[in-house]
């Protein structure tokens, strides 16, 4: 099967925001900008967006309370702020956290009295407001997915997939990634590798999604390898990384992710590991799970490197961080992976018990270097 649906209009390249102001005017006459406290300002993206809005005489107000692993409660507040302002559309500026929060904000702006349970039910009375997204990292590919990953009131990360959360517009200018700290460049870059690899080994994958995955990894590998060595990246390398991020987003828009992502959520919640690094911790286990299959052979032929080389890159990118777990802690966590969609989506079948064995080998009475 070659099923594919992606309704986002992507406008990329140098000064893509300034060159495409007319696309924003089509969305409405007023908007709420959703972002974090600093990144959108440091990258220059916020200035570019607000100058375009001012020139187009589009009214705007700012909600800059989004942090890493965005909380659903913040999105609820943003939605009420949008409604009070009379916003006709939402603009998200930032990495995956801000972009995912913008999607949820668009839902709450149209449904301001909705509670958490209603949000996750995806049975919304009103369609979300139109969304425009401006990415400032080369990582999540959230610009082109219908996914939002949010932290609920119990401090658990959940993903929600709804087609009405696709953005109307996505702007991609790699210059915004130039000011990122190396740790963010590495974490978001390895997240792209995770997206592409997991998508390739998804039960929902098809020839289109696998083409996105392979091309994304081939684009990402040289630049991420250079970044892992501490080299300064050129704008050409950063453009390759951004394109790879979009390709990874396109891939998972078809397939979703598989078990490393969901197990990575647990590391983020319990140990504060940044999302991209958290997902990468379990990429070696995924590669071992599929080792020796014809699908794995197809994968390595496509990306132009072998299992050992890909594992070496993961090891080079991951920061030194000691994690120790007890068998009791692991046993208590296992129910979260029973009947989990990402776990069940993995080719070759993975169970919660399998994940328990992986966690035990990695983290009981030891550390991961």
Short mmCIF file of C-alpha atoms in Angstrom, two decimals:
data_model
loop_
_atom_site.label_atom_id
_atom_site.label_comp_id
_atom_site.label_asym_id
_atom_site.label_seq_id
_atom_site.Cartn_x
_atom_site.Cartn_y
_atom_site.Cartn_z
CA UNK A 1 0.00 0.00 0.00
CA UNK A 2 1.11 3.56 -0.70
CA UNK A 3 -1.31 5.50 1.50
CA UNK A 4 -0.20 9.05 2.24
CA UNK A 5 -1.90 12.18 3.55
CA UNK A 6 -0.10 15.39 4.50
CA UNK A 7 -2.09 18.61 4.06
CA UNK A 8 0.56 21.04 5.40
CA UNK A 9 1.84 23.72 3.03
CA UNK A 10 5.61 23.83 3.67
CA UNK A 11 7.46 27.05 2.82
CA UNK A 12 11.17 26.60 3.35
CA UNK A 13 14.50 28.18 2.61
CA UNK A 14 16.26 31.43 3.41
CA UNK A 15 13.93 34.15 4.77
CA UNK A 16 10.92 31.91 4.19
CA UNK A 17 8.82 33.83 6.73
CA UNK A 18 9.49 37.23 5.19
CA UNK A 19 9.07 35.96 1.64
CA UNK A 20 5.67 34.44 2.31
CA UNK A 21 3.79 37.00 4.36
CA UNK A 22 0.73 36.67 2.15
CA UNK A 23 0.29 33.08 3.30
CA UNK A 24 -0.28 34.31 6.86
CA UNK A 25 -2.80 36.97 5.88
CA UNK A 26 -4.98 34.21 4.43
CA UNK A 27 -5.37 32.68 7.90
CA UNK A 28 -7.00 35.65 9.57
CA UNK A 29 -6.65 39.15 10.97
CA UNK A 30 -5.52 38.29 14.51
CA UNK A 31 -3.41 35.57 16.10
CA UNK A 32 -1.84 34.24 19.27
CA UNK A 33 1.87 33.42 19.13
CA UNK A 34 2.76 30.38 21.24
CA UNK A 35 6.40 29.94 22.23
CA UNK A 36 8.88 29.64 25.10
CA UNK A 37 10.64 32.36 27.05
CA UNK A 38 13.93 32.60 25.14
CA UNK A 39 14.52 30.42 22.07
CA UNK A 40 12.21 32.22 19.66
CA UNK A 41 13.83 35.51 20.59
CA UNK A 42 17.44 34.28 20.43
CA UNK A 43 16.99 32.67 17.03
CA UNK A 44 15.46 35.78 15.50
CA UNK A 45 12.31 33.90 14.53
CA UNK A 46 10.03 35.92 16.80
CA UNK A 47 11.27 39.22 15.36
CA UNK A 48 10.80 37.94 11.81
CA UNK A 49 7.26 36.77 12.52
CA UNK A 50 6.12 39.88 14.39
CA UNK A 51 7.57 42.22 11.76
CA UNK A 52 5.64 40.36 9.06
CA UNK A 53 2.46 40.46 11.14
CA UNK A 54 2.85 44.18 11.79
CA UNK A 55 3.43 44.94 8.12
CA UNK A 56 0.37 42.89 7.20
CA UNK A 57 -1.67 44.66 9.91
CA UNK A 58 -2.46 41.36 11.62
CA UNK A 59 -3.12 41.87 15.32
CA UNK A 60 -1.11 39.58 17.58
CA UNK A 61 -0.44 38.79 21.21
CA UNK A 62 2.21 36.60 22.78
CA UNK A 63 1.93 33.55 25.05
CA UNK A 64 5.51 32.61 26.01
CA UNK A 65 4.94 30.17 28.87
CA UNK A 66 5.79 26.92 27.06
CA UNK A 67 8.62 24.85 28.52
CA UNK A 68 10.24 21.57 27.55
CA UNK A 69 7.83 18.63 27.64
CA UNK A 70 4.92 21.08 27.51
CA UNK A 71 2.16 20.76 30.05
CA UNK A 72 -1.40 20.43 28.86
CA UNK A 73 -2.41 22.96 31.52
CA UNK A 74 -0.26 25.61 29.82
CA UNK A 75 -2.01 24.87 26.52
CA UNK A 76 -5.37 25.31 28.25
CA UNK A 77 -4.27 28.75 29.50
CA UNK A 78 -3.00 29.66 26.05
CA UNK A 79 -6.30 28.62 24.52
CA UNK A 80 -8.23 30.88 26.87
CA UNK A 81 -5.81 33.73 26.09
CA UNK A 82 -6.42 33.19 22.38
CA UNK A 83 -10.19 33.26 22.85
CA UNK A 84 -10.06 36.38 25.01
CA UNK A 85 -7.92 38.15 22.41
CA UNK A 86 -10.19 37.10 19.58
CA UNK A 87 -7.42 35.23 17.78
CA UNK A 88 -8.43 33.77 14.44
CA UNK A 89 -5.35 31.58 14.14
CA UNK A 90 -2.37 30.31 16.13
CA UNK A 91 1.34 30.63 15.35
CA UNK A 92 3.80 28.29 17.08
CA UNK A 93 7.49 29.24 17.13
CA UNK A 94 10.20 26.96 18.48
CA UNK A 95 11.21 23.35 18.71
CA UNK A 96 8.88 20.42 19.10
CA UNK A 97 7.61 21.51 22.50
CA UNK A 98 6.36 24.89 21.31
CA UNK A 99 4.98 23.48 18.05
CA UNK A 100 3.11 20.67 19.80
CA UNK A 101 1.77 23.16 22.34
CA UNK A 102 0.56 25.41 19.53
CA UNK A 103 -1.48 22.53 18.12
CA UNK A 104 -3.13 21.89 21.47
CA UNK A 105 -3.67 25.63 21.98
CA UNK A 106 -5.59 25.74 18.69
CA UNK A 107 -7.88 23.01 20.06
CA UNK A 108 -8.50 24.80 23.37
CA UNK A 109 -8.98 28.17 21.68
CA UNK A 110 -11.92 26.66 19.81
CA UNK A 111 -13.08 24.66 22.86
CA UNK A 112 -12.06 26.80 25.87
CA UNK A 113 -14.11 24.98 28.51
CA UNK A 114 -12.89 21.51 27.60
CA UNK A 115 -11.13 19.46 30.29
CA UNK A 116 -8.16 17.10 30.01
CA UNK A 117 -10.22 13.95 29.49
CA UNK A 118 -12.21 15.57 26.70
CA UNK A 119 -9.04 16.73 25.01
CA UNK A 120 -7.50 13.25 24.96
CA UNK A 121 -10.78 11.75 23.75
CA UNK A 122 -10.33 13.80 20.54
CA UNK A 123 -14.11 14.23 20.44
CA UNK A 124 -14.12 18.00 20.14
CA UNK A 125 -17.24 20.06 19.57
CA UNK A 126 -15.39 22.59 17.44
CA UNK A 127 -12.56 22.30 14.92
CA UNK A 128 -9.21 23.75 16.08
CA UNK A 129 -8.21 27.18 14.86
CA UNK A 130 -5.88 27.27 11.84
CA UNK A 131 -2.21 26.81 12.76
CA UNK A 132 1.06 28.14 11.34
CA UNK A 133 4.33 26.69 12.63
CA UNK A 134 7.85 28.13 12.53
CA UNK A 135 10.49 25.56 13.46
CA UNK A 136 13.72 26.58 15.19
CA UNK A 137 15.30 23.13 15.67
CA UNK A 138 16.15 20.25 13.36
CA UNK A 139 14.47 17.55 15.35
CA UNK A 140 10.86 16.63 15.85
CA UNK A 141 9.40 17.31 12.43
CA UNK A 142 6.29 18.51 14.28
CA UNK A 143 5.75 21.04 11.50
CA UNK A 144 4.35 18.30 9.26
CA UNK A 145 2.68 15.89 11.67
CA UNK A 146 -0.76 15.66 13.25
CA UNK A 147 0.86 14.72 16.56
CA UNK A 148 1.20 16.60 19.84
CA UNK A 149 3.17 15.12 22.73
CA UNK A 150 2.05 16.71 25.99
CA UNK A 151 2.48 16.18 29.72
CA UNK A 152 -0.75 15.56 31.59
CA UNK A 153 -1.77 16.51 35.13
CA UNK A 154 -0.18 13.30 36.45
CA UNK A 155 3.19 14.24 34.89
CA UNK A 156 2.88 11.56 32.22
CA UNK A 157 3.74 12.21 28.58
CA UNK A 158 1.09 11.23 26.06
CA UNK A 159 0.90 11.63 22.30
CA UNK A 160 -2.34 12.44 20.55
CA UNK A 161 -2.84 12.06 16.78
CA UNK A 162 -5.70 13.99 15.15
CA UNK A 163 -5.81 15.12 11.53
CA UNK A 164 -7.40 18.45 12.42
CA UNK A 165 -4.18 19.33 14.27
CA UNK A 166 -2.15 19.40 11.07
CA UNK A 167 -0.85 22.92 10.50
CA UNK A 168 -2.10 24.94 7.57
CA UNK A 169 1.40 26.37 7.08
CA UNK A 170 4.93 25.45 8.11
CA UNK A 171 7.92 27.76 7.66
CA UNK A 172 11.42 26.29 7.62
CA UNK A 173 14.53 28.48 7.69
CA UNK A 174 17.69 26.74 8.87
CA UNK A 175 19.23 30.03 10.01
CA UNK A 176 17.09 29.77 13.14
CA UNK A 177 19.02 26.67 14.22
CA UNK A 178 22.43 28.40 14.11
CA UNK A 179 22.22 29.75 17.66
CA UNK A 180 21.33 26.41 19.26
CA UNK A 181 23.64 25.04 21.96
CA UNK A 182 25.52 21.94 20.86
CA UNK A 183 23.53 19.79 23.30
CA UNK A 184 20.27 20.80 21.60
CA UNK A 185 21.72 20.27 18.12
CA UNK A 186 22.78 16.76 19.17
CA UNK A 187 19.54 15.88 20.99
CA UNK A 188 17.29 17.06 18.18
CA UNK A 189 19.54 15.53 15.52
CA UNK A 190 19.48 12.10 17.10
CA UNK A 191 15.70 12.46 17.46
CA UNK A 192 15.57 12.65 13.67
CA UNK A 193 17.60 9.45 13.44
CA UNK A 194 15.15 7.87 15.89
CA UNK A 195 12.11 9.02 13.91
CA UNK A 196 13.48 7.72 10.63
CA UNK A 197 14.72 4.41 12.05
CA UNK A 198 11.60 3.71 14.06
CA UNK A 199 9.36 4.61 11.14
CA UNK A 200 11.26 2.23 8.86
CA UNK A 201 10.61 -0.64 11.29
CA UNK A 202 6.96 0.21 11.90
CA UNK A 203 4.23 -2.24 10.95
CA UNK A 204 2.50 0.69 9.24
CA UNK A 205 5.46 1.55 6.99
CA UNK A 206 5.11 1.60 3.22
CA UNK A 207 7.38 2.46 0.32
CA UNK A 208 6.67 6.17 0.64
CA UNK A 209 7.42 6.37 4.37
CA UNK A 210 10.54 4.23 4.01
CA UNK A 211 11.80 6.50 1.22
CA UNK A 212 11.40 9.47 3.59
CA UNK A 213 13.20 7.54 6.36
CA UNK A 214 16.18 6.54 4.24
CA UNK A 215 16.64 9.99 2.72
CA UNK A 216 16.30 11.63 6.14
CA UNK A 217 19.05 9.50 7.66
CA UNK A 218 21.37 9.95 4.68
CA UNK A 219 21.00 13.72 5.01
CA UNK A 220 21.42 13.74 8.78
CA UNK A 221 24.40 11.38 9.20
CA UNK A 222 27.26 13.61 7.93
CA UNK A 223 26.19 16.75 9.79
CA UNK A 224 25.31 14.95 13.03
CA UNK A 225 28.62 13.08 12.94
CA UNK A 226 30.42 16.41 12.57
CA UNK A 227 28.41 17.92 15.42
CA UNK A 228 29.21 14.95 17.64
CA UNK A 229 32.91 15.68 17.04
CA UNK A 230 32.34 19.23 18.23
CA UNK A 231 32.75 20.82 14.81
CA UNK A 232 31.04 24.10 13.95
CA UNK A 233 28.34 23.49 11.37
CA UNK A 234 27.93 25.45 8.16
CA UNK A 235 24.57 26.77 7.03
CA UNK A 236 24.62 24.08 4.33
CA UNK A 237 24.97 21.37 6.98
CA UNK A 238 22.19 22.95 9.03
CA UNK A 239 19.94 23.06 5.98
CA UNK A 240 20.57 19.35 5.48
CA UNK A 241 19.67 18.67 9.11
CA UNK A 242 16.47 20.69 8.83
CA UNK A 243 15.44 18.90 5.66
CA UNK A 244 16.15 15.59 7.39
CA UNK A 245 13.92 16.66 10.28
CA UNK A 246 11.03 17.38 7.90
CA UNK A 247 11.55 14.03 6.17
CA UNK A 248 11.47 12.29 9.54
CA UNK A 249 8.22 14.09 10.33
CA UNK A 250 6.76 13.00 7.01
CA UNK A 251 7.78 9.41 7.74
CA UNK A 252 6.15 9.26 11.17
CA UNK A 253 3.07 11.05 9.85
CA UNK A 254 2.46 7.78 8.01
CA UNK A 255 3.67 5.27 10.58
CA UNK A 256 3.95 6.74 14.04
CA UNK A 257 6.89 5.66 16.19
CA UNK A 258 7.80 2.32 17.77
CA UNK A 259 8.99 1.24 21.20
CA UNK A 260 12.14 3.39 21.71
CA UNK A 261 10.07 6.55 21.68
CA UNK A 262 7.57 5.45 24.27
CA UNK A 263 10.22 3.97 26.55
CA UNK A 264 12.09 7.23 26.08
CA UNK A 265 9.11 9.09 27.54
CA UNK A 266 9.70 7.18 30.76
CA UNK A 267 13.33 8.31 30.91
CA UNK A 268 12.28 11.90 30.38
CA UNK A 269 9.59 11.75 33.07
CA UNK A 270 11.65 9.89 35.66
CA UNK A 271 15.21 11.08 35.00
CA UNK A 272 14.89 14.37 33.15
CA UNK A 273 16.61 13.07 30.01
CA UNK A 274 15.93 15.39 27.03
CA UNK A 275 13.51 13.83 24.59
CA UNK A 276 15.89 13.13 21.69
CA UNK A 277 18.53 11.56 23.90
CA UNK A 278 15.88 9.56 25.75
CA UNK A 279 14.62 7.98 22.53
CA UNK A 280 18.17 7.27 21.35
CA UNK A 281 18.94 5.22 24.46
CA UNK A 282 16.88 2.39 22.99
CA UNK A 283 17.81 2.63 19.33
CA UNK A 284 20.54 -0.03 19.78
CA UNK A 285 17.90 -2.39 21.18
CA UNK A 286 15.68 -1.76 18.16
CA UNK A 287 18.59 -2.47 15.81
CA UNK A 288 19.36 -5.69 17.68
CA UNK A 289 15.67 -6.65 17.59
CA UNK A 290 15.59 -6.51 13.78
CA UNK A 291 19.15 -7.76 13.17
CA UNK A 292 19.52 -10.42 10.51
CA UNK A 293 16.19 -9.74 8.81
CA UNK A 294 15.80 -8.87 5.14
CA UNK A 295 14.18 -5.61 6.26
CA UNK A 296 17.30 -4.68 8.21
CA UNK A 297 19.45 -5.45 5.17
CA UNK A 298 17.25 -3.17 3.08
CA UNK A 299 17.56 -0.46 5.72
CA UNK A 300 21.37 -0.50 5.90
CA UNK A 301 21.71 -0.65 2.13
CA UNK A 302 19.49 2.42 1.90
CA UNK A 303 21.18 4.58 4.53
CA UNK A 304 24.72 3.68 3.47
CA UNK A 305 26.06 2.47 6.81
CA UNK A 306 25.90 -0.68 8.91
CA UNK A 307 24.58 -1.52 12.37
CA UNK A 308 27.93 -0.97 14.07
CA UNK A 309 28.36 2.48 12.52
CA UNK A 310 24.87 3.60 13.49
CA UNK A 311 25.31 2.35 17.05
CA UNK A 312 28.65 4.16 17.25
CA UNK A 313 26.97 7.42 16.28
CA UNK A 314 24.33 6.96 18.96
CA UNK A 315 27.05 6.33 21.54
CA UNK A 316 29.00 9.41 20.38
CA UNK A 317 25.93 11.64 20.61
CA UNK A 318 24.54 10.51 23.96
CA UNK A 319 25.86 12.53 26.92
CA UNK A 320 27.52 10.86 29.88
CA UNK A 321 24.69 10.21 32.28
CA UNK A 322 24.47 7.48 34.90
CA UNK A 323 21.03 5.92 35.27
CA UNK A 324 20.32 3.26 37.85
CA UNK A 325 17.05 1.43 38.34
CA UNK A 326 15.83 -1.25 40.68
CA UNK A 327 13.98 -4.35 39.56
CA UNK A 328 11.00 -3.17 41.61
CA UNK A 329 10.93 0.15 39.79
CA UNK A 330 11.01 -1.59 36.43
CA UNK A 331 8.25 -3.99 37.45
CA UNK A 332 6.08 -1.06 38.52
CA UNK A 333 6.61 0.65 35.15
CA UNK A 334 5.82 -2.34 32.94
CA UNK A 335 2.01 -1.89 32.84
CA UNK A 336 2.45 1.33 30.87
CA UNK A 337 3.74 -0.72 27.92
CA UNK A 338 0.98 -3.32 27.97
CA UNK A 339 -1.14 -2.80 24.87
CA UNK A 340 0.79 0.38 24.10
CA UNK A 341 0.34 1.51 20.49
CA UNK A 342 4.00 2.32 19.82
CA UNK A 343 5.16 -0.98 21.29
CA UNK A 344 2.60 -2.95 19.28
CA UNK A 345 3.59 -1.03 16.15
CA UNK A 346 7.12 -2.52 16.13
CA UNK A 347 7.84 -5.14 13.46
CA UNK A 348 8.66 -8.56 14.83
CA UNK A 349 6.56 -7.96 17.96
CA UNK A 350 7.83 -6.56 21.26
CA UNK A 351 6.13 -7.07 24.62
CA UNK A 352 6.20 -5.24 27.93
CA UNK A 353 8.22 -8.14 29.30
CA UNK A 354 10.79 -7.63 26.54
CA UNK A 355 11.09 -3.97 27.55
CA UNK A 356 11.57 -5.02 31.16
CA UNK A 357 14.49 -7.21 30.12
CA UNK A 358 16.02 -4.33 28.14
CA UNK A 359 15.71 -1.95 31.09
CA UNK A 360 17.17 -4.51 33.47
CA UNK A 361 20.20 -5.17 31.26
CA UNK A 362 20.84 -1.47 30.81
CA UNK A 363 20.14 0.04 34.17
CA UNK A 364 20.01 -2.43 37.06
CA UNK A 365 23.24 -2.20 39.05
CA UNK A 366 25.00 -0.40 36.22
CA UNK A 367 25.20 2.71 34.13
CA UNK A 368 24.93 3.56 30.46
CA UNK A 369 27.96 5.40 29.20
#
